[in-house]
Steps between C-alpha positions, in 0.01 A plus 500: 500500500273217605131492577243244595271410212182294523458254213221263398505158334170382350365156582169475317302305244466692172177549308587221261462604134277798585712804425261778605440337838872432536592865441244606760651246742852633441384859560325393822815323623711808418262715704498253790880480512539877481235541768710277724800725445685299232726685255538201264270213408614189311263271307558135402604374158233552229244614758300642209319305365635210711775243449375224260513198728253326267792447258636236735187294436526257208216633285591674173142609431475660843839669454389657170182633658677648800792636300254694286330639808838589651593701191167682501543589868863613491605867510695705252787697648349833392129425541227640722540220760864564583434875492229451765747306718765770452243764598430304820873489579520878458184566700625293794869594469623140485744303285345201321668190356238311298517167320262480204434340163597753234311472172660610174293407197446122533787441739506510880813563705561440871570861596598685816436874532661742744291811573630772729310703758436776244316260272784480247545160333875471555554167323327197351694175467408188307605166644724314256587157641161330503453137593340256255154537652502883504588497129155352429355844581777760503762625257858541620638849557837624377780417745650806665630588843253626763540839667515619858273800550655779707218670692454716810400190698804301391637285219273217390477251217264222397497160329227246426485132592803293405688814390585542869746210480678598177851627581527733199191692609557495874863612466394801293272615783756432770762696306288813537476455878135399513354560846155349446411223258154395382487127422153456348352147509191349335414265787406141423190283532721234660682731739825498299517339156880484488534336839440562870553866588694569180383861454559587866846342482588708193373819664701439816815412306462822301485699824814328631698536176400861429498622859165662424143487620276279285126542446347180367136568401305189407179410317233313696364211294147401592199330344426798274827437312344195336181674387275226637684209338414198710768305676762774482418717799712451811591688818591867463877536475749785485698691761693827472821566693731789586863413581786692656856488369579211735224287346271525801139613465446863598136436594290188549328405173125497453310174519553269201245576226351805674443821304682800641800731499820424692650820645846564641710799605846489341799731544574622148606829348693675227832653598772725363476629144193286421306668780603845378384427145173348618423781744562759229283303259215478752510879553489565125209262450311654792533849348374369166207309652247749366610432140351206304696181572710356216529136598739436213777723638778346710659702774869570453654304787867403493546177302168520314411603148288813481248594236188331368615139550330408825606136463874577516742289698793661683764599248757278671283198423414590140158548341272316261427682170130420517469694822405205720706402800462129449621189670 
């Protein structure tokens, strides 16, 4: 069974190091995407509170100041901010894949949350393989394989930044027949720090190798990223893309550096036994809608752990004792 699903890739400048404003921005973008008919919206890497491009500037004093502000403006995975975003997903009936800085005590992790259209936080992953500059701000997560999420709109998975070119991770997603992949990117003040069109090349190669659609949301980096530091502001950069399985763009991208949402209609859908399980699950959840929601309860879908561990990976891929799907 296949159906056409509208999806959205965010191309926007975050509210750098201002968490409350950033959460409001995310909720507005969720509403805008849902209002345009999207069933899934994908945000760039560390959209909250913004990717720390200042770390690439050679100024230790500046890095300490901004790292402190980044920690103060990062979310916890069970705090009021992520609950508000989950509530927005439920209210608009849309799946959300969100990149954010996750605060735990004095550490920050580069996290990626998957929230379904019922407002359930399905998983939170912590990026493990950080580059030398990211380690100035973030702690490394525990390596583990990512999961493909089996949903009524199709099978989708997500990775952040350079994870999208790591064979161990990408093979795990391909092995579960991923139909739609979210490749979240942090943008770059210089267009592409690793080289000309590196992130777009990786996204297209992923589509070709996996035979899947690829959403590549991207941060817009503008003058506000530098907080008024003289001599650092440049042209606004960042462009989101959506690729088909043949590596071609499904829709024309937005203008470079413009704030907006890139929309596309893709032919996705669950089939066979997965569809039967998901349809039954949706009926059960609809009948129980009047009861208070227990966000910590996982639905019992084939291949998933059930019970209070909402962070569980598919049983075939193992699980992490601390309850965090991390990579």
